[in-house]
PDB file of C-alpha atoms in Angstrom:
ATOM      1  CA  THR A  28      94.963 182.792 209.001  1.00 62.00           C
ATOM      2  CA  GLN A  29      94.989 179.087 209.563  1.00 69.00           C
ATOM      3  CA  ILE A  30      92.029 177.294 210.135  1.00 75.00           C
ATOM      4  CA  ASN A  31      93.500 173.623 210.207  1.00 83.00           C
ATOM      5  CA  ASN A  32      92.553 173.052 213.690  1.00 90.00           C
ATOM      6  CA  GLY A  33      91.710 170.012 214.910  1.00 92.00           C
ATOM      7  CA  ILE A  34      91.685 168.012 211.427  1.00 93.00           C
ATOM      8  CA  ARG A  35      93.895 164.988 211.468  1.00 93.00           C
ATOM      9  CA  ASN A  36      93.924 163.801 207.807  1.00 92.00           C
ATOM     10  CA  LEU A  37      94.757 167.473 205.761  1.00 91.00           C
ATOM     11  CA  TYR A  38      93.291 165.155 202.831  1.00 91.00           C
ATOM     12  CA  VAL A  39      89.808 166.990 202.347  1.00 93.00           C
ATOM     13  CA  THR A  40      87.865 165.843 199.986  1.00 92.00           C
ATOM     14  CA  ASN A  41      84.413 167.888 200.947  1.00 94.00           C
ATOM     15  CA  ILE A  42      83.264 171.026 202.071  1.00 95.00           C
ATOM     16  CA  LYS A  43      79.505 171.817 202.859  1.00 96.00           C
ATOM     17  CA  PHE A  44      78.060 174.497 204.538  1.00 96.00           C
ATOM     18  CA  ASP A  45      74.732 173.737 206.962  1.00 97.00           C
ATOM     19  CA  PRO A  46      71.896 175.641 204.821  1.00 94.00           C
ATOM     20  CA  THR A  47      70.481 177.586 207.531  1.00 95.00           C
ATOM     21  CA  ASN A  48      73.414 178.187 209.575  1.00 96.00           C
ATOM     22  CA  PRO A  49      76.060 179.153 208.026  1.00 92.00           C
ATOM     23  CA  SER A  50      78.806 178.936 210.781  1.00 96.00           C
ATOM     24  CA  VAL A  51      78.331 175.468 210.619  1.00 97.00           C
ATOM     25  CA  ILE A  52      80.315 173.603 208.271  1.00 97.00           C
ATOM     26  CA  TRP A  53      80.815 169.490 207.650  1.00 98.00           C
ATOM     27  CA  GLY A  54      83.703 168.240 205.625  1.00 97.00           C
ATOM     28  CA  THR A  55      85.184 164.603 204.498  1.00 97.00           C
ATOM     29  CA  THR A  56      88.810 163.720 204.236  1.00 96.00           C
ATOM     30  CA  GLY A  57      90.893 161.207 203.210  1.00 93.00           C
ATOM     31  CA  MET A  58      93.171 159.962 199.989  1.00 86.00           C
ATOM     32  CA  ILE A  59      92.098 157.478 197.511  1.00 72.00           C
ATOM     33  CA  PRO A  60      94.043 154.179 197.448  1.00 69.00           C
ATOM     34  CA  GLN A  61      95.703 155.014 194.283  1.00 61.00           C
ATOM     35  CA  PHE A  62      96.987 158.434 194.681  1.00 59.00           C
ATOM     36  CA  ASP A  63      98.625 157.375 198.001  1.00 57.00           C
ATOM     37  CA  THR A  64      99.329 154.215 199.008  1.00 65.00           C
ATOM     38  CA  ASP A  65      99.642 155.258 202.908  1.00 72.00           C
ATOM     39  CA  ILE A  66      97.553 153.672 204.671  1.00 75.00           C
ATOM     40  CA  GLU A  67      97.550 157.148 207.450  1.00 76.00           C
ATOM     41  CA  ASN A  68      96.323 158.953 204.523  1.00 78.00           C
ATOM     42  CA  GLN A  69      93.378 156.956 203.662  1.00 84.00           C
ATOM     43  CA  ASP A  70      92.713 156.992 207.796  1.00 92.00           C
ATOM     44  CA  GLY A  71      89.767 159.867 207.265  1.00 95.00           C
ATOM     45  CA  SER A  72      86.704 161.478 209.295  1.00 97.00           C
ATOM     46  CA  ILE A  73      83.203 163.049 208.529  1.00 98.00           C
ATOM     47  CA  ILE A  74      84.115 166.513 210.482  1.00 98.00           C
ATOM     48  CA  LEU A  75      82.194 168.993 211.781  1.00 98.00           C
ATOM     49  CA  SER A  76      83.056 172.967 212.768  1.00 97.00           C
ATOM     50  CA  LYS A  77      80.502 175.117 214.507  1.00 96.00           C
ATOM     51  CA  ASP A  78      82.753 178.742 214.589  1.00 95.00           C
ATOM     52  CA  SER A  79      82.946 179.432 210.923  1.00 94.00           C
ATOM     53  CA  GLY A  80      85.574 176.847 210.743  1.00 93.00           C
ATOM     54  CA  MET A  81      87.821 178.008 213.102  1.00 93.00           C
ATOM     55  CA  SER A  82      88.223 174.629 215.446  1.00 95.00           C
ATOM     56  CA  TRP A  83      87.029 170.909 213.916  1.00 96.00           C
ATOM     57  CA  SER A  84      85.828 168.098 215.453  1.00 96.00           C
ATOM     58  CA  GLU A  85      85.959 164.455 214.036  1.00 97.00           C
ATOM     59  CA  VAL A  86      82.079 163.385 213.866  1.00 96.00           C
ATOM     60  CA  LYS A  87      82.603 159.883 212.179  1.00 97.00           C
ATOM     61  CA  ARG A  88      85.853 158.002 211.878  1.00 95.00           C
ATOM     62  CA  ASN A  89      85.677 154.244 211.915  1.00 94.00           C
ATOM     63  CA  ARG A  90      82.720 152.487 210.039  1.00 93.00           C
ATOM     64  CA  ASN A  91      80.405 150.477 211.749  1.00 90.00           C
ATOM     65  CA  ASN A  92      82.623 147.171 212.038  1.00 92.00           C
ATOM     66  CA  GLY A  93      85.049 149.528 213.854  1.00 91.00           C
ATOM     67  CA  GLY A  94      87.670 149.115 210.434  1.00 92.00           C
ATOM     68  CA  ILE A  95      89.121 152.913 208.870  1.00 92.00           C
ATOM     69  CA  GLN A  96      87.332 154.564 206.060  1.00 94.00           C
ATOM     70  CA  LEU A  97      88.500 157.167 203.341  1.00 94.00           C
ATOM     71  CA  TYR A  98      84.802 159.632 202.748  1.00 96.00           C
ATOM     72  CA  SER A  99      85.164 161.114 199.738  1.00 94.00           C
ATOM     73  CA  ALA A 100      82.104 163.395 199.312  1.00 96.00           C
ATOM     74  CA  LEU A 101      79.571 165.081 201.461  1.00 97.00           C
ATOM     75  CA  GLY A 102      75.119 166.420 201.281  1.00 97.00           C
ATOM     76  CA  ILE A 103      72.704 168.168 203.581  1.00 98.00           C
ATOM     77  CA  SER A 104      69.672 168.150 203.644  1.00 97.00           C
ATOM     78  CA  PRO A 105      67.834 171.579 202.454  1.00 96.00           C
ATOM     79  CA  SER A 106      64.570 170.607 204.041  1.00 95.00           C
ATOM     80  CA  ASN A 107      66.121 169.269 207.154  1.00 97.00           C
ATOM     81  CA  PRO A 108      69.869 169.770 207.553  1.00 97.00           C
ATOM     82  CA  ASN A 109      69.555 167.112 210.354  1.00 97.00           C
ATOM     83  CA  VAL A 110      69.724 164.744 207.269  1.00 98.00           C
ATOM     84  CA  ILE A 111      73.544 164.587 206.664  1.00 98.00           C
ATOM     85  CA  TYR A 112      74.948 161.625 203.297  1.00 98.00           C
ATOM     86  CA  ALA A 113      78.157 160.229 203.454  1.00 98.00           C
ATOM     87  CA  GLY A 114      80.022 158.047 200.270  1.00 96.00           C
ATOM     88  CA  ALA A 115      83.020 156.344 199.640  1.00 92.00           C
ATOM     89  CA  PHE A 116      83.846 154.037 197.106  1.00 86.00           C
ATOM     90  CA  GLY A 117      81.342 151.022 197.456  1.00 88.00           C
ATOM     91  CA  ILE A 118      79.696 152.377 200.782  1.00 94.00           C
ATOM     92  CA  PHE A 119      76.884 155.409 201.439  1.00 97.00           C
ATOM     93  CA  PHE A 120      76.414 156.814 204.924  1.00 98.00           C
ATOM     94  CA  LYS A 121      73.297 158.854 206.424  1.00 98.00           C
ATOM     95  CA  SER A 122      72.704 160.789 209.597  1.00 98.00           C
ATOM     96  CA  LYS A 123      68.645 161.536 210.825  1.00 97.00           C
ATOM     97  CA  ASP A 124      70.513 163.277 213.630  1.00 98.00           C
ATOM     98  CA  GLY A 125      72.617 165.682 212.969  1.00 97.00           C
ATOM     99  CA  GLY A 126      75.947 163.145 212.715  1.00 96.00           C
ATOM    100  CA  MET A 127      75.089 161.735 216.307  1.00 96.00           C
ATOM    101  CA  THR A 128      74.406 158.062 214.185  1.00 97.00           C
ATOM    102  CA  TRP A 129      75.077 157.008 211.288  1.00 97.00           C
ATOM    103  CA  THR A 130      73.800 153.700 209.569  1.00 97.00           C
ATOM    104  CA  GLU A 131      75.592 152.414 206.326  1.00 97.00           C
ATOM    105  CA  SER A 132      74.669 150.697 202.955  1.00 95.00           C
ATOM    106  CA  GLY A 133      75.996 150.262 199.443  1.00 93.00           C
ATOM    107  CA  PHE A 134      76.878 152.424 196.414  1.00 92.00           C
ATOM    108  CA  GLY A 135      75.843 151.878 193.327  1.00 85.00           C
ATOM    109  CA  PRO A 136      74.003 149.842 191.611  1.00 81.00           C
ATOM    110  CA  LEU A 137      74.448 146.223 192.303  1.00 78.00           C
ATOM    111  CA  GLY A 138      77.070 144.384 189.722  1.00 63.00           C
ATOM    112  CA  SER A 139      78.218 147.924 188.934  1.00 62.00           C
ATOM    113  CA  ASN A 140      81.484 149.694 189.642  1.00 66.00           C
ATOM    114  CA  PRO A 141      80.160 153.300 190.444  1.00 80.00           C
ATOM    115  CA  GLY A 142      83.243 154.609 191.140  1.00 79.00           C
ATOM    116  CA  HIS A 143      84.109 157.279 193.689  1.00 85.00           C
ATOM    117  CA  PRO A 144      82.206 158.959 195.099  1.00 91.00           C
ATOM    118  CA  ILE A 145      82.888 162.659 194.377  1.00 91.00           C
ATOM    119  CA  ASP A 146      79.444 164.917 195.200  1.00 94.00           C
ATOM    120  CA  ILE A 147      76.091 164.327 196.902  1.00 97.00           C
ATOM    121  CA  ALA A 148      73.205 167.155 195.986  1.00 96.00           C
ATOM    122  CA  VAL A 149      69.956 166.174 198.166  1.00 97.00           C
ATOM    123  CA  ASP A 150      66.509 167.200 196.393  1.00 96.00           C
ATOM    124  CA  PRO A 151      65.391 170.478 198.071  1.00 95.00           C
ATOM    125  CA  SER A 152      61.623 168.805 198.080  1.00 94.00           C
ATOM    126  CA  ASP A 153      62.794 165.282 199.482  1.00 96.00           C
ATOM    127  CA  GLU A 154      65.049 164.387 201.710  1.00 97.00           C
ATOM    128  CA  ASN A 155      65.255 160.750 200.674  1.00 97.00           C
ATOM    129  CA  ILE A 156      66.243 161.815 197.025  1.00 97.00           C
ATOM    130  CA  VAL A 157      69.695 161.549 196.711  1.00 97.00           C
ATOM    131  CA  TYR A 158      71.901 162.221 193.761  1.00 95.00           C
ATOM    132  CA  VAL A 159      76.115 161.518 193.514  1.00 93.00           C
ATOM    133  CA  ASP A 160      77.991 162.501 190.826  1.00 88.00           C
ATOM    134  CA  SER A 161      81.272 159.792 190.930  1.00 85.00           C
ATOM    135  CA  TYR A 162      84.479 159.834 189.798  1.00 79.00           C
ATOM    136  CA  VAL A 163      84.799 157.479 186.742  1.00 70.00           C
ATOM    137  CA  GLY A 164      81.154 156.288 187.116  1.00 71.00           C
ATOM    138  CA  GLY A 165      78.766 159.091 186.572  1.00 77.00           C
ATOM    139  CA  VAL A 166      75.714 160.417 188.024  1.00 85.00           C
ATOM    140  CA  PHE A 167      73.447 157.921 189.907  1.00 89.00           C
ATOM    141  CA  GLN A 168      70.632 158.599 192.132  1.00 93.00           C
ATOM    142  CA  SER A 169      68.644 156.955 194.847  1.00 95.00           C
ATOM    143  CA  LYS A 170      65.090 157.691 195.823  1.00 96.00           C
ATOM    144  CA  ASP A 171      65.487 155.425 198.835  1.00 97.00           C
ATOM    145  CA  ALA A 172      68.241 157.665 200.765  1.00 96.00           C
ATOM    146  CA  GLY A 173      70.547 155.189 199.346  1.00 96.00           C
ATOM    147  CA  LYS A 174      69.286 151.673 199.890  1.00 95.00           C
ATOM    148  CA  THR A 175      69.283 151.290 196.367  1.00 94.00           C
ATOM    149  CA  TRP A 176      70.028 153.451 193.136  1.00 91.00           C
ATOM    150  CA  VAL A 177      70.253 153.705 189.996  1.00 85.00           C
ATOM    151  CA  THR A 178      72.410 154.836 186.991  1.00 79.00           C
ATOM    152  CA  ASN A 179      71.457 158.501 186.101  1.00 76.00           C
ATOM    153  CA  ALA A 180      74.434 159.078 182.849  1.00 67.00           C
ATOM    154  CA  PHE A 181      71.837 159.522 180.406  1.00 67.00           C
ATOM    155  CA  GLY A 182      72.364 161.935 177.948  1.00 65.00           C
ATOM    156  CA  TYR A 183      76.323 162.292 178.916  1.00 59.00           C
ATOM    157  CA  SER A 184      79.407 159.809 179.071  1.00 54.00           C
ATOM    158  CA  GLY A 185      79.948 160.633 182.884  1.00 55.00           C
ATOM    159  CA  SER A 186      83.792 160.702 182.450  1.00 59.00           C
ATOM    160  CA  GLU A 187      85.685 161.991 185.194  1.00 67.00           C
ATOM    161  CA  THR A 188      82.701 164.007 186.464  1.00 74.00           C
ATOM    162  CA  LYS A 189      83.456 166.885 188.981  1.00 81.00           C
ATOM    163  CA  ASP A 190      80.724 168.200 190.744  1.00 89.00           C
ATOM    164  CA  VAL A 191      76.384 168.026 190.946  1.00 91.00           C
ATOM    165  CA  ALA A 192      74.100 170.668 192.196  1.00 94.00           C
ATOM    166  CA  ILE A 193      70.118 170.874 192.152  1.00 94.00           C
ATOM    167  CA  SER A 194      68.615 174.452 191.472  1.00 93.00           C
ATOM    168  CA  PRO A 195      66.484 175.682 194.491  1.00 91.00           C
ATOM    169  CA  ASP A 196      62.923 174.556 193.174  1.00 91.00           C
ATOM    170  CA  GLY A 197      64.561 171.561 192.625  1.00 91.00           C
ATOM    171  CA  SER A 198      63.718 171.612 188.445  1.00 91.00           C
ATOM    172  CA  LYS A 199      66.971 171.153 187.207  1.00 92.00           C
ATOM    173  CA  VAL A 200      70.043 169.257 188.162  1.00 93.00           C
ATOM    174  CA  PHE A 201      73.699 170.451 187.266  1.00 92.00           C
ATOM    175  CA  ALA A 202      77.011 167.849 186.287  1.00 87.00           C
ATOM    176  CA  THR A 203      80.037 168.998 185.293  1.00 85.00           C
ATOM    177  CA  SER A 204      82.796 166.862 184.037  1.00 74.00           C
ATOM    178  CA  ARG A 205      85.780 166.657 181.582  1.00 66.00           C
ATOM    179  CA  SER A 206      83.282 166.939 178.846  1.00 63.00           C
ATOM    180  CA  GLY A 207      80.918 170.124 179.557  1.00 72.00           C
ATOM    181  CA  ILE A 208      78.572 170.746 182.127  1.00 83.00           C
ATOM    182  CA  PHE A 209      75.065 169.090 181.775  1.00 82.00           C
ATOM    183  CA  SER A 210      71.833 169.753 182.400  1.00 88.00           C
ATOM    184  CA  SER A 211      68.961 167.374 183.705  1.00 90.00           C
ATOM    185  CA  GLU A 212      65.854 168.853 183.582  1.00 91.00           C
ATOM    186  CA  ASP A 213      63.811 165.147 184.766  1.00 89.00           C
ATOM    187  CA  LYS A 214      65.838 164.909 187.749  1.00 84.00           C
ATOM    188  CA  GLY A 215      68.730 162.917 186.487  1.00 81.00           C
ATOM    189  CA  VAL A 216      67.143 160.354 183.753  1.00 80.00           C
ATOM    190  CA  ASN A 217      68.068 162.250 180.881  1.00 82.00           C
ATOM    191  CA  TRP A 218      70.975 165.212 180.400  1.00 81.00           C
ATOM    192  CA  LEU A 219      71.765 168.073 177.184  1.00 79.00           C
ATOM    193  CA  PRO A 220      75.164 170.047 177.314  1.00 75.00           C
ATOM    194  CA  VAL A 221      74.462 173.314 178.091  1.00 82.00           C
ATOM    195  CA  GLY A 222      77.946 174.602 177.841  1.00 73.00           C
ATOM    196  CA  LEU A 223      77.547 177.904 175.733  1.00 74.00           C
ATOM    197  CA  GLY A 224      78.830 181.455 175.108  1.00 78.00           C
ATOM    198  CA  ASP A 225      83.025 182.073 177.187  1.00 82.00           C
ATOM    199  CA  VAL A 226      82.738 178.607 178.683  1.00 78.00           C
ATOM    200  CA  LEU A 227      85.824 176.144 178.092  1.00 63.00           C
ATOM    201  CA  LEU A 228      84.161 172.376 177.926  1.00 55.00           C
ATOM    202  CA  ASP A 229      87.913 171.153 179.562  1.00 55.00           C
ATOM    203  CA  GLU A 230      88.846 170.538 183.766  1.00 67.00           C
ATOM    204  CA  LEU A 231      85.314 171.724 184.870  1.00 79.00           C
ATOM    205  CA  GLN A 232      85.043 171.732 188.239  1.00 85.00           C
ATOM    206  CA  ALA A 233      81.849 173.362 190.421  1.00 89.00           C
ATOM    207  CA  VAL A 234      78.225 174.723 189.261  1.00 93.00           C
ATOM    208  CA  SER A 235      76.502 176.690 192.294  1.00 93.00           C
ATOM    209  CA  PRO A 236      72.775 177.926 191.735  1.00 94.00           C
ATOM    210  CA  HIS A 237      71.879 180.929 193.367  1.00 94.00           C
ATOM    211  CA  PRO A 238      69.874 179.635 196.493  1.00 90.00           C
ATOM    212  CA  THR A 239      66.548 180.987 195.617  1.00 92.00           C
ATOM    213  CA  ASP A 240      66.696 182.969 191.881  1.00 94.00           C
ATOM    214  CA  THR A 241      66.540 179.384 189.665  1.00 91.00           C
ATOM    215  CA  ASN A 242      68.044 181.682 186.605  1.00 93.00           C
ATOM    216  CA  LYS A 243      71.557 182.611 188.271  1.00 95.00           C
ATOM    217  CA  ILE A 244      74.156 179.788 188.028  1.00 95.00           C
ATOM    218  CA  LEU A 245      78.166 180.285 189.139  1.00 94.00           C
ATOM    219  CA  LEU A 246      80.255 177.899 187.256  1.00 92.00           C
ATOM    220  CA  GLY A 247      84.030 177.235 188.028  1.00 89.00           C
ATOM    221  CA  ASP A 248      87.238 175.377 185.663  1.00 83.00           C
ATOM    222  CA  SER A 249      90.798 175.463 185.721  1.00 73.00           C
ATOM    223  CA  GLN A 250      92.381 174.862 182.368  1.00 63.00           C
ATOM    224  CA  ASP A 251      96.312 175.351 181.478  1.00 55.00           C
ATOM    225  CA  ALA A 252      96.836 177.261 185.071  1.00 52.00           C
ATOM    226  CA  MET A 253      93.883 179.733 184.366  1.00 66.00           C
ATOM    227  CA  SER A 254      90.629 179.716 186.809  1.00 81.00           C
ATOM    228  CA  SER A 255      88.077 181.006 185.581  1.00 87.00           C
ATOM    229  CA  ILE A 256      84.466 181.495 187.296  1.00 91.00           C
ATOM    230  CA  PHE A 257      81.276 182.101 184.975  1.00 92.00           C
ATOM    231  CA  LEU A 258      77.659 183.404 185.873  1.00 95.00           C
ATOM    232  CA  SER A 259      74.937 182.253 183.985  1.00 94.00           C
ATOM    233  CA  THR A 260      71.462 184.418 184.360  1.00 95.00           C
ATOM    234  CA  ASP A 261      69.110 182.310 181.999  1.00 92.00           C
ATOM    235  CA  GLY A 262      69.274 178.934 183.633  1.00 90.00           C
ATOM    236  CA  GLY A 263      72.006 177.864 182.889  1.00 88.00           C
ATOM    237  CA  MET A 264      71.569 178.053 178.517  1.00 85.00           C
ATOM    238  CA  SER A 265      74.524 180.596 177.980  1.00 88.00           C
ATOM    239  CA  TRP A 266      77.548 181.995 180.429  1.00 90.00           C
ATOM    240  CA  LYS A 267      79.660 184.807 180.846  1.00 92.00           C
ATOM    241  CA  THR A 268      83.089 185.162 182.010  1.00 92.00           C
ATOM    242  CA  VAL A 269      83.171 187.106 185.377  1.00 92.00           C
ATOM    243  CA  PHE A 270      86.143 186.529 186.799  1.00 89.00           C
ATOM    244  CA  MET A 271      89.773 184.701 185.787  1.00 84.00           C
ATOM    245  CA  LEU A 272      92.662 184.162 187.153  1.00 74.00           C
ATOM    246  CA  PHE A 273      96.236 184.054 184.995  1.00 62.00           C
TER     247      PHE A 273
END
């Protein structure tokens, strides 16, 4: 069944479920220019479904100045789902009223090239602490809702990072990349590789901690036309294969 009703730009870059209502789904669209030079495909939006994805509406399309904008990442505060963040190269967006209005700020530390945001995670205990996993740039943290940023990629290269997620108690931050999966226990300042067990270190994609059990984490990869899902039951220290698609 096609569920693209209402999605104008089919280059969907991110999907997130409302943490309190699984029927509400947020998304972002728009193609990064170096992968598609068609201006029409770069004309993205922030999209919203309130009926489990059967229909969609555009919550935000243009920038506040009227210019077209692609959107490559989105994050929702677990403690306050009315607080929503979205990002793209060089720009960051925040809504405090469930997407009705949006403010804009810069993305990344001053004087740096932070790359393209790929995923956004919000601290479960503080809606103003935001982590962004960025293509090329690495992991960045803001403690003031995106107004200022610091680099949080100490301990790994940050090369072609794919996903970022926070454990339900906020004690660990996980990031995936081509060079493996990494964990931070000091809110993203220092990182250690935790790709032990069955995990192959190429093309790691998504990481998803269990919503209530801090020991259980799912990890997905895609390598050499095979896709696998791994499960950790010890907080990310070791992994076992639970699904493989040949």
